[in-house]
Coordinates of C-alpha atoms in Angstrom, one line a residue:
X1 CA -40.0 -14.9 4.8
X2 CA -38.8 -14.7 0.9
X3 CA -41.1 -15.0 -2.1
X4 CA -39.9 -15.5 -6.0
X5 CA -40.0 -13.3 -8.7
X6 CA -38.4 -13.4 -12.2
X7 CA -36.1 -11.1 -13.7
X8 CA -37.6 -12.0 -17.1
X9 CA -40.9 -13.0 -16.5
X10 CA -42.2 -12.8 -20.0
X11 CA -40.5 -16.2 -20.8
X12 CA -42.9 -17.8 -18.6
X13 CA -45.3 -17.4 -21.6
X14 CA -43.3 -20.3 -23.3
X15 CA -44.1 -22.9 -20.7
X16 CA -46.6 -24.7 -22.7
X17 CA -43.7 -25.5 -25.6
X18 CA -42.6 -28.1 -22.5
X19 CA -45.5 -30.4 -23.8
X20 CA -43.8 -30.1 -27.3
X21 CA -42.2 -33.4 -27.1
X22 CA -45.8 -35.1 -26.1
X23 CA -47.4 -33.6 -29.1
X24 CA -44.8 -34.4 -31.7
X25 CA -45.0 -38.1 -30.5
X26 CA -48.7 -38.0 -30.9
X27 CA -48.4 -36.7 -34.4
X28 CA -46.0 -38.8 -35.4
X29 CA -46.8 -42.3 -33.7
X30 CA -46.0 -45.4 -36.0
X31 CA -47.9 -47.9 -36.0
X32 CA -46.2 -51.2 -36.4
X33 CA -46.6 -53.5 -39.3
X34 CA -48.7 -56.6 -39.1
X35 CA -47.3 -59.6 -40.8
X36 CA -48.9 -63.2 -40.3
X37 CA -46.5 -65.8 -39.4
X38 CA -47.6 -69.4 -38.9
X39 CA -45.0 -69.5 -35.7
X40 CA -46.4 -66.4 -34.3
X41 CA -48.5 -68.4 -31.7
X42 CA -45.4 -69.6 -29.7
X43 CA -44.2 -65.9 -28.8
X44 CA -47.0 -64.3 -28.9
X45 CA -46.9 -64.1 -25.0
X46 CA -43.2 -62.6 -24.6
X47 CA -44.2 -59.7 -27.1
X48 CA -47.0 -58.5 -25.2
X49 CA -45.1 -58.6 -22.0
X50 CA -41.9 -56.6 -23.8
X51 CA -44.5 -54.2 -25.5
X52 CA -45.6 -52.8 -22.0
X53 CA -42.1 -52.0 -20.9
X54 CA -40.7 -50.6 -23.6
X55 CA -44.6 -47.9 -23.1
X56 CA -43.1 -47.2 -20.1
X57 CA -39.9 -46.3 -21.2
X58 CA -41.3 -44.1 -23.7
X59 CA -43.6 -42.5 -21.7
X60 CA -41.2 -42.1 -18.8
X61 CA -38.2 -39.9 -21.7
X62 CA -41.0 -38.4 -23.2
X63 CA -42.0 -36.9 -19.1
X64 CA -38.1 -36.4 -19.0
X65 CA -37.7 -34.0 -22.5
X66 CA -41.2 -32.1 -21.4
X67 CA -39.3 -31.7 -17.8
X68 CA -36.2 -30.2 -19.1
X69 CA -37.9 -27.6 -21.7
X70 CA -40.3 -26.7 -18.6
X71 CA -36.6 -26.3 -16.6
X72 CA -34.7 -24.5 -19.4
X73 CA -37.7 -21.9 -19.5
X74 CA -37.8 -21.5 -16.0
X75 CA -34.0 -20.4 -16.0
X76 CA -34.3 -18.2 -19.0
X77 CA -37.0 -16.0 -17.1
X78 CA -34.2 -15.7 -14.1
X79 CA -36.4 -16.3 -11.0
X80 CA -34.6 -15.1 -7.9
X81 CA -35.4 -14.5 -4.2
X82 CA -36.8 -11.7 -2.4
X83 CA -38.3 -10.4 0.9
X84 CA -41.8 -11.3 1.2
X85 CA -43.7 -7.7 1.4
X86 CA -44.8 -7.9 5.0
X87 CA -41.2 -9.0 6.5
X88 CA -41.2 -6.2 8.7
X89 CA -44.4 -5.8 9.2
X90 CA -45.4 -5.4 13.2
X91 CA -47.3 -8.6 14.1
X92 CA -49.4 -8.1 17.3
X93 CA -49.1 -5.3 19.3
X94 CA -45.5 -5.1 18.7
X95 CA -43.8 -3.7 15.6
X96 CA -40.8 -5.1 13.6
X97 CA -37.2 -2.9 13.9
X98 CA -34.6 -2.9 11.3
X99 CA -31.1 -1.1 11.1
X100 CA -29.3 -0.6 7.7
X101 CA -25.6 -0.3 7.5
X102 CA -24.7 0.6 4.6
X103 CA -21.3 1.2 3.5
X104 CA -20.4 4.7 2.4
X105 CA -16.2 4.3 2.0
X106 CA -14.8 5.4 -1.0
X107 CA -14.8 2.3 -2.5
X108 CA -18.3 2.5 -3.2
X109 CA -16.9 4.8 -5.9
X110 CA -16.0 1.9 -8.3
X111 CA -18.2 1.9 -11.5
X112 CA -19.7 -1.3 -12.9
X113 CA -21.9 -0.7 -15.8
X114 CA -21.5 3.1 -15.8
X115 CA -23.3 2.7 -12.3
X116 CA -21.3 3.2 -9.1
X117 CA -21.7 0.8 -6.1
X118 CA -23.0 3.7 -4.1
X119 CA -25.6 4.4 -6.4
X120 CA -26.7 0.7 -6.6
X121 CA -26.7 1.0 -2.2
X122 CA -28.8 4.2 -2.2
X123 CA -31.3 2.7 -4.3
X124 CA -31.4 -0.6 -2.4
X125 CA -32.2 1.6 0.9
X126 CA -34.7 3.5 -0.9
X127 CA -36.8 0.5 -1.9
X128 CA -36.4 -1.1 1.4
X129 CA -38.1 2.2 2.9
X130 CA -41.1 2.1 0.4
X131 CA -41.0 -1.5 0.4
X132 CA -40.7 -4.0 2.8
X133 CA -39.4 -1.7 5.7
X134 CA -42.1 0.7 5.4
X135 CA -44.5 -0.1 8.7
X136 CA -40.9 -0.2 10.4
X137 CA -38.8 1.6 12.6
X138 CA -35.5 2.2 10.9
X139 CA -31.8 3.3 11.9
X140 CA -29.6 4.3 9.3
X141 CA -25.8 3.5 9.9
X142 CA -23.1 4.6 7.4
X143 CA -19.3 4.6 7.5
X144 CA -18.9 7.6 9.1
X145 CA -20.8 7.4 12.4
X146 CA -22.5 10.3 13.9
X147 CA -21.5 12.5 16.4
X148 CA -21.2 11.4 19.9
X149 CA -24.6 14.3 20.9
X150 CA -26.5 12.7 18.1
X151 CA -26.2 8.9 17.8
X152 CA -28.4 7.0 15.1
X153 CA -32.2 6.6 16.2
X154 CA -34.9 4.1 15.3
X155 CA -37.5 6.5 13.6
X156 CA -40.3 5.4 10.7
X157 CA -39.7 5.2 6.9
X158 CA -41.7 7.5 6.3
X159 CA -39.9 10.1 8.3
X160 CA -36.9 9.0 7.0
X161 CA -37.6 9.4 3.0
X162 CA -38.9 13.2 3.9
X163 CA -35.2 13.9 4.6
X164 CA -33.6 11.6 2.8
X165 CA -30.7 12.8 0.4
X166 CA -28.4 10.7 -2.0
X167 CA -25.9 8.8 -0.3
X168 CA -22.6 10.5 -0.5
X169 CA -18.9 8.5 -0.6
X170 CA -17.3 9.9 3.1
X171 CA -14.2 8.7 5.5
X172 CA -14.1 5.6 7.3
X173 CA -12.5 5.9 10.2
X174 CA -13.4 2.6 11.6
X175 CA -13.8 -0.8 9.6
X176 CA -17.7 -1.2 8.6
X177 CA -17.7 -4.6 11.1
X178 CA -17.6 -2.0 13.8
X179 CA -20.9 -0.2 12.5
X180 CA -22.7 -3.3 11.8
X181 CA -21.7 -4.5 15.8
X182 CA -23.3 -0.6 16.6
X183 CA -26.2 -2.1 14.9
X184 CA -26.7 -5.2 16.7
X185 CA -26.6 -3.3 20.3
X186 CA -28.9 -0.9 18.9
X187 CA -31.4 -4.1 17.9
X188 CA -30.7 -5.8 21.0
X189 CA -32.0 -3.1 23.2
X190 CA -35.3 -3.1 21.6
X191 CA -38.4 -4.8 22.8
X192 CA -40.0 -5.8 19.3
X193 CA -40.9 -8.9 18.1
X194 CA -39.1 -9.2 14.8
X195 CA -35.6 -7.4 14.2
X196 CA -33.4 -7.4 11.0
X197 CA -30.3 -6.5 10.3
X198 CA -29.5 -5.5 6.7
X199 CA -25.8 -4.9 5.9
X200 CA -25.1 -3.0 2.0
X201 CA -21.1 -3.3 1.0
X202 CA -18.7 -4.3 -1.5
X203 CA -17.2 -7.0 1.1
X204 CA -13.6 -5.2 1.1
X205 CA -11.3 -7.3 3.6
X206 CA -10.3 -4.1 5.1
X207 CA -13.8 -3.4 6.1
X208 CA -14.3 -6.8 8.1
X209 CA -10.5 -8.0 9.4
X210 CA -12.7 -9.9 12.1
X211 CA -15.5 -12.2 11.5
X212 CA -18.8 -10.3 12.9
X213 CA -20.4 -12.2 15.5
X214 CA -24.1 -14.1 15.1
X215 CA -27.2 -12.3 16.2
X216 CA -28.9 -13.5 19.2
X217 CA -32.3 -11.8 17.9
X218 CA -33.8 -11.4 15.1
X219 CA -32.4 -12.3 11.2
X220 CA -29.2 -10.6 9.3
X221 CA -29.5 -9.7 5.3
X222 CA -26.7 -9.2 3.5
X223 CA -26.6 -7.2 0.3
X224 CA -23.0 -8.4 -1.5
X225 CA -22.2 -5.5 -4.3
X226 CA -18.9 -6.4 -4.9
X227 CA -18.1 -7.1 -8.6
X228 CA -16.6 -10.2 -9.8
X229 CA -13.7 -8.9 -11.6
X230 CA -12.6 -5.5 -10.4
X231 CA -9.9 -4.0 -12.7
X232 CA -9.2 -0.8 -10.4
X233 CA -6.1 0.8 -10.2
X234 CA -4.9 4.0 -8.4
X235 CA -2.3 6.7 -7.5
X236 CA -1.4 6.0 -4.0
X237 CA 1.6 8.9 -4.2
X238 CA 3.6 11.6 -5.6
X239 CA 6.8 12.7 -4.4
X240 CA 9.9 14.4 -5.3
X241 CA 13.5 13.7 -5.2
X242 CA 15.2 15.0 -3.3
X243 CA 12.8 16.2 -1.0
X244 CA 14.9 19.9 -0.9
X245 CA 14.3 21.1 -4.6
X246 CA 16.5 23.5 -6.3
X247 CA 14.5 25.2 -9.2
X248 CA 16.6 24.8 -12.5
X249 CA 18.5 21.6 -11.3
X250 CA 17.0 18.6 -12.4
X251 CA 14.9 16.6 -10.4
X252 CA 12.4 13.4 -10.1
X253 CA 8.9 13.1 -9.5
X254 CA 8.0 9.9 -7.9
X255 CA 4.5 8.2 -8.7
X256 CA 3.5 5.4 -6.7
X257 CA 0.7 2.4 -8.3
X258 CA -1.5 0.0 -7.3
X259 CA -3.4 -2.2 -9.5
X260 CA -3.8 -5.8 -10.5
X261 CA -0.5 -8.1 -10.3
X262 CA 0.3 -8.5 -14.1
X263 CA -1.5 -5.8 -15.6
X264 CA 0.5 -2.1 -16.6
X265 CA -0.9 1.5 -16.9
X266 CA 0.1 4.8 -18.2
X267 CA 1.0 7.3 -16.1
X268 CA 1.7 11.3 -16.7
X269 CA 3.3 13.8 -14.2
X270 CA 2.1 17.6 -14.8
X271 CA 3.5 20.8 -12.9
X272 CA 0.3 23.1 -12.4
X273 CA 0.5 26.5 -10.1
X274 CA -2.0 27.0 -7.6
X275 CA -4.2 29.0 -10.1
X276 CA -4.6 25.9 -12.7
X277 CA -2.2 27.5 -15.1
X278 CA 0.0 24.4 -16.3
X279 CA 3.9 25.0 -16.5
X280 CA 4.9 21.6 -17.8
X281 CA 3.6 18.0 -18.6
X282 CA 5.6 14.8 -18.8
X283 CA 4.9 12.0 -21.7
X284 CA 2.8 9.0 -20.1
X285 CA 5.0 6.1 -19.2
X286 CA 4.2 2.7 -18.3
X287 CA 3.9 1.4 -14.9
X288 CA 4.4 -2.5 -14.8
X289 CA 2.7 -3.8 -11.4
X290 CA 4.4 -6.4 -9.7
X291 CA 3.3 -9.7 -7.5
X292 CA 1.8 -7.4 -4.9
X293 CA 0.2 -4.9 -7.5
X294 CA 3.0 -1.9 -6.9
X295 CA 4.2 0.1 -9.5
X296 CA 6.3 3.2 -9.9
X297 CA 7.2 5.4 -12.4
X298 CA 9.8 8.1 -12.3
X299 CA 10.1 11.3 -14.2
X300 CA 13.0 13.7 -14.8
X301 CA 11.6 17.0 -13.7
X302 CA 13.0 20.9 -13.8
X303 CA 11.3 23.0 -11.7
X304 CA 10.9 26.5 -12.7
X305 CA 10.9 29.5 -10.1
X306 CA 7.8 29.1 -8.8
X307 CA 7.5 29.5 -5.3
X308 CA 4.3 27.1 -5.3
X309 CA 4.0 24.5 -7.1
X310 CA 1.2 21.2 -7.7
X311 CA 2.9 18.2 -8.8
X312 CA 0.3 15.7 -10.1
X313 CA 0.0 11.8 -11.1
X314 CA -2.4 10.5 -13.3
X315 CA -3.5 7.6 -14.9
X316 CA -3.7 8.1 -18.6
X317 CA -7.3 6.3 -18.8
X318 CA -9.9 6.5 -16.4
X319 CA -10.8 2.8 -15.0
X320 CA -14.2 2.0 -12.8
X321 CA -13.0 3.8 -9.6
X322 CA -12.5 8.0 -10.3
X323 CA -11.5 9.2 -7.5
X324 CA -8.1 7.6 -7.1
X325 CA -6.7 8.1 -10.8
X326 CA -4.9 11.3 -9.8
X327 CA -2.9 12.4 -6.6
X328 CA -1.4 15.7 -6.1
X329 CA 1.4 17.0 -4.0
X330 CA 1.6 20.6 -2.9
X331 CA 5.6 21.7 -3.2
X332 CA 7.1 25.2 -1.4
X333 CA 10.2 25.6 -3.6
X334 CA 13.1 27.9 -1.9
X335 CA 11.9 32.3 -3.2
X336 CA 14.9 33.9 -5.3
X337 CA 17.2 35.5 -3.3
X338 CA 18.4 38.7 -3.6
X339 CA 22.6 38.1 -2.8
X340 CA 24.8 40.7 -2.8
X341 CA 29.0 39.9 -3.3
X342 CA 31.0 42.5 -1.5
X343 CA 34.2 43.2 -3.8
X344 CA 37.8 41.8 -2.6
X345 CA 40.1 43.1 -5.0
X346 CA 42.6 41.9 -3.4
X347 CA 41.9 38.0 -3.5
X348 CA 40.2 37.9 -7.3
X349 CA 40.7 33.7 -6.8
X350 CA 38.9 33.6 -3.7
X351 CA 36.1 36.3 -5.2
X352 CA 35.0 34.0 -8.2
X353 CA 35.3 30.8 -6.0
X354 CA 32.2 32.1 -4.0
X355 CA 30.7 33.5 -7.3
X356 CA 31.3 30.1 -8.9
X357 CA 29.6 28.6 -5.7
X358 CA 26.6 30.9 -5.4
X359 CA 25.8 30.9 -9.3
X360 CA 27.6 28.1 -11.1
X361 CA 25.9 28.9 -14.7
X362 CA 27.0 32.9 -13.7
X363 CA 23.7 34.4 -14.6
X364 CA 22.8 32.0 -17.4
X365 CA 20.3 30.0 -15.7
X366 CA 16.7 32.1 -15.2
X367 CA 15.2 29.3 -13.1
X368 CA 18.5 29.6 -10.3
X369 CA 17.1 30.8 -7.1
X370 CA 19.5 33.2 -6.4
X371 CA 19.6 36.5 -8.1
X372 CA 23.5 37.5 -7.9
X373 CA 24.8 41.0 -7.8
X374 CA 28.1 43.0 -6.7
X375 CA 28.8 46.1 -4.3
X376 CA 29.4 47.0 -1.2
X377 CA 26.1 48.5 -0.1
X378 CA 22.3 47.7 1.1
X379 CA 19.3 48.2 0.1
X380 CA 15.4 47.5 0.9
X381 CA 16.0 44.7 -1.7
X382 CA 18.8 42.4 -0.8
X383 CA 18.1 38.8 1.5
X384 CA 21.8 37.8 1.6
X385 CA 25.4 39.4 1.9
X386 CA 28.2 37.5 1.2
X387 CA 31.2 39.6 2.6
X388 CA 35.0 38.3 1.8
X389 CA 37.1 40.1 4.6
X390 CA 41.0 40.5 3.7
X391 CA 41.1 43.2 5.8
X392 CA 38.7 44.0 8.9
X393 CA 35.9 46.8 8.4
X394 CA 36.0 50.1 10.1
X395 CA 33.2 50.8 12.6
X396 CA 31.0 52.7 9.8
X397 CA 31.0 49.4 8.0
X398 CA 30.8 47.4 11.2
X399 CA 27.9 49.2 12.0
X400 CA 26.4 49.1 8.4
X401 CA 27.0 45.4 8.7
X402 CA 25.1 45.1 11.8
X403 CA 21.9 47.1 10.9
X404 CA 21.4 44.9 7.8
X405 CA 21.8 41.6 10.3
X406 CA 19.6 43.4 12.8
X407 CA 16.7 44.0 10.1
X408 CA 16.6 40.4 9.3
X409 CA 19.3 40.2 6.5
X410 CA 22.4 37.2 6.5
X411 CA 25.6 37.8 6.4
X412 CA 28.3 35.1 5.4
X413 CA 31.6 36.0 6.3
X414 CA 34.6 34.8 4.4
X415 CA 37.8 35.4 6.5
X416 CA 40.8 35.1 4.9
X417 CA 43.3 33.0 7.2
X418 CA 45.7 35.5 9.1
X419 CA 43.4 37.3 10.2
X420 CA 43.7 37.0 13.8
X421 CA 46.8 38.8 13.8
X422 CA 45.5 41.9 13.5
X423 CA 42.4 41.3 15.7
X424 CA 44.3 42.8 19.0
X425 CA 44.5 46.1 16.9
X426 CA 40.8 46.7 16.6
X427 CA 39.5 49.4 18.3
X428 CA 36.9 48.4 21.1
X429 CA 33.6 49.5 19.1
X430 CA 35.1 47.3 16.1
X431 CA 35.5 44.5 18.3
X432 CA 32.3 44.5 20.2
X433 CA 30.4 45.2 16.9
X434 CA 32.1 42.2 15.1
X435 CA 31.8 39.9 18.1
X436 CA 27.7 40.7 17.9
X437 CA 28.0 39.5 14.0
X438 CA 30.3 36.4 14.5
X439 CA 29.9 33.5 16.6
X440 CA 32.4 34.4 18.9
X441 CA 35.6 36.4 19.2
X442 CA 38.7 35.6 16.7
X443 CA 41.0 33.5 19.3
X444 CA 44.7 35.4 19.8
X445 CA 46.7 32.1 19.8
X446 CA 49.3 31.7 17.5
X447 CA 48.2 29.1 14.4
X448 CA 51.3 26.9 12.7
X449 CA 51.4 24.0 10.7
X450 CA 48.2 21.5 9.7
X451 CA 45.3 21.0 11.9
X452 CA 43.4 17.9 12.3
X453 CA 39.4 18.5 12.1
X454 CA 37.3 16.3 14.9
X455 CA 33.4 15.7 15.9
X456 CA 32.6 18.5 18.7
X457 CA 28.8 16.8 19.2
X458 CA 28.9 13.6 17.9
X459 CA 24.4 13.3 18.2
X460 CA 24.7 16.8 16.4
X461 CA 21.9 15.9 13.7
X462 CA 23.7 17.6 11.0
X463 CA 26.2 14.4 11.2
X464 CA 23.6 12.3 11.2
X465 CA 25.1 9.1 9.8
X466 CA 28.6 10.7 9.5
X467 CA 30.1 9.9 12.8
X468 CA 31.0 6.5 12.4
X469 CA 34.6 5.8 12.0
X470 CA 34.7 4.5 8.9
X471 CA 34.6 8.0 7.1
X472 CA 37.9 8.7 9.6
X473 CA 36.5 12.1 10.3
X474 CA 39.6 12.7 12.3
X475 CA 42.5 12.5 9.4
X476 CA 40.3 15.4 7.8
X477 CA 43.1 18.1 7.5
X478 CA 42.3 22.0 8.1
X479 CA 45.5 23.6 6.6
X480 CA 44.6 27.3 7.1
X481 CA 41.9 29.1 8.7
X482 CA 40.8 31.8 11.5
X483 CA 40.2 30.6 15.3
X484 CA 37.1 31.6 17.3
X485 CA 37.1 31.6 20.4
X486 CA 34.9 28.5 22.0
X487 CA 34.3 30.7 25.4
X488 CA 31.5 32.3 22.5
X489 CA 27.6 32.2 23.9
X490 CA 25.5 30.1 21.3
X491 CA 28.4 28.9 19.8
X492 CA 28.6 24.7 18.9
X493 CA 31.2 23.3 17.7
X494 CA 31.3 20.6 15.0
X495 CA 33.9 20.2 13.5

């Protein structure tokens, strides 16, 4: 089934130096000294017999040192194993079947000796076709499978290298043990006297969490392409926080690392728009891995006013696997808002408390992402209207009001406490138009003293995490404000 070849068969030509030690003891034999001795006669027995063995000994080291140059040769020209050329070969009137699963996962990516794995698997399938597969009947399986119409088939090398293309790294949405077992039912259900089952893969755990059982039939090859010191590392993520991003308040990106326990990469962050154009790049900074291989590396970030945005990780210096050295995530920061602040000359605290809260830098910051003006009128250009009412608007306003709400605008009402008093006044059309642009009608009761704030719907997920008793929501005091009433449609209460 396997014949030998050498990697580096030209050192066979140094084979006959293994007789080097025979020659140099023929050219250099001593011949020992002859010296007459009258006592001679009584040992001249014992020499003879100790004579013999130490020939034999001699002989016997100089067969060892001619056996050891012979050996060192032999390793020198690297002989290694492979598949005799007739392995699948049809014998009879029945021909041999083989099925190649090869993996195609992205790990196959990873470089050694400025060759990638993949490469190294395509050209192992290539030689197998015009090789020792080629009077067989062959089923390609890769990572991906096939669709469910069009399942692999046995069909002949030949037929196979007219289409064949370049393997290309893909998804694998199943570990590779469940292509090789798609394999073995695929031999099984053949009638053929020899069957082989050749599987091409970097061995990653992920790829074979079960043990694969033996075949019944036939013989299984496997190609191991995994290298014996992978130094890999990749970005596995790229986040910001918080996840809500405010452009011109600062921020951090997030970028997650795997690697070897003990080793350290650098690591930059880059803001890119959609078009490529680059709006900002972060110095690299070290990620240290830990036990488990995880690093991370955070970077304070500003976000312009961008309403897309690509934040990307990178490793500083590409390592043997490409693909994973950068990550990007895609972020839809908030558009600039148009907001319009209706004047109350009346309450000039109250009117630069919601300035102060809708633009704290007060026009100084180009990145905010709310462009702030003052007036008391709409056009096609405004989002937002933020409307302080001392005093209820007439029904012209009202009605103004209304339209802009009605045409997709917000309106944030600030209603100074007191109010309510003068609700009963309002004419009908006032009342019925403000009721359409509040969330109820202002309640009539009378309002003295402090008022105690509690949880209306305590699984209301905007108090997720805030209704437990320890923040004593109910000592939170309400000292002044405007009652609506809770009879409203659409209204919830919280607090």
């Amino acid at each position: 089934m396997f014949g030998l070849s050498f990697l580096f068969s030209a050192a066979l030509w140094l084979l006959p130096l293994a007789g080097l030690p025979i020659l140099l003891h023929l050219l250099f034999r001593r011949k020992s000294p002859i010296i007459h001795f009258s006592t001679l006669r009584f040992i001249k027995s014992s020499l003879q017999r100790t004579a013999a063995r130490k020939r034999i000994q001699r002989w016997l080291l100089l067969a060892t040192r001619a056996l050891l140059l012979a050996l060192l040769i032999w390793a020198i020209s690297q002989p290694a194993k492979k598949l005799a050329a007739n392995w699948g070969a049809g014998q009879g009137s029945l021909g041999g079947v083989a099925a190649i699963v090869v993996d195609t996962g992205y790990s196959m990516e990873l470089k050694e000796q400025e060759v990638t794995l993949l490469q190294r698997a395509n050209n192992l399938v290539e030689d197998l076709l015009r090789g020792e597969l080629k009077d067989s009947k062959v089923a390609i399986f890769r990572s991906l499978p096939n669709p469910t119409d069009k399942p692999e088939q046995l069909e002949t090398a030949s037929a196979i290298l007219s289409q064949w293309t370049p393997l290309s790294p893909q998804p694998a949405p199943q570990p590779l043990s469940e292509r090789v077992m798609a394999a073995m039912q695929l031999l099984k259900r053949q009638d053929a006297t020899h069957k082989w089952l050749v599987v091409i893969t970097d061995l990653q755990s992920k790829e074979f969490a079960h043990p694969v059982p033996l075949m019944d039939e036939g013989q299984l090859l496997l190609f191991d392409l995994h290298p014996d010191v992978p130094r890999d590392a990749g970005v596995t993520e790229v986040a910001v926080e918080p996840e809500q991003t405010i452009p011109g308040l600062a921020s951090e990106g997030i970028v997650e690392v795997t690697g070897r326990s003990g080793d350290s990469r650098a690591v930059t962050l880059s803001l890119t728009a959609p078009d490529g154009k680059q709006l900002s790049a972060s110095p690299p900074r070290m990620a240290n891995f830990d036990a488990v291989g995880h690093g991370q590396v955070r970077f304070p970030v500003e976000l312009p006013a961008e309403r897309w945005l690509l934040m990307t990780g990178a490793l500083q210096v590409d390592d043997s696997l490409a693909w994973d050295n950068t990550r990007s995530h895609l972020l839809e920061v908030p558009p600039r808002q148009v907001v319009t602040l209706f004047d109350a000359p009346s309450q000039p605290q109250a009117e630069r408390f919601l300035r102060l809260a809708l633009d704290f830098s007060e026009g100084k910051m180009p990145a905010w992402p709310i462009d702030l003006r003052k007036g008391r009128s709409f056009d096609g250009s405004i989002n937002v209207a933020v409307v302080p009412v001392t005093q209820w608007p007439d029904e012209n306003e009202c009605a103004s009001l209304r339209n802009f709400a009605r045409a997709g605008g917000t309106i944030i009402f600030a209603l100074q406490p007191g109010l309510e008093e003068s609700w009963p006044k309002l004419t009908a059309t006032q009342k019925k138009t403000l009721a359409d642009l509040l969330p109820s009608e202002v309640g009539t009761e009378s309002i003295s003293g402090a008022y105690h704030a509690t949880v209306g719907v305590a699984n209301d997920p905007l108090l997720a995490g805030l209704t437990d008793d320890k923040f004593r929501l109910t000592s939170i005091i309400a000292r002044r404000l405007v009652p609506l009433s809770s009879g409203g449609q659409g209204v919830t209460t919280i607090l």
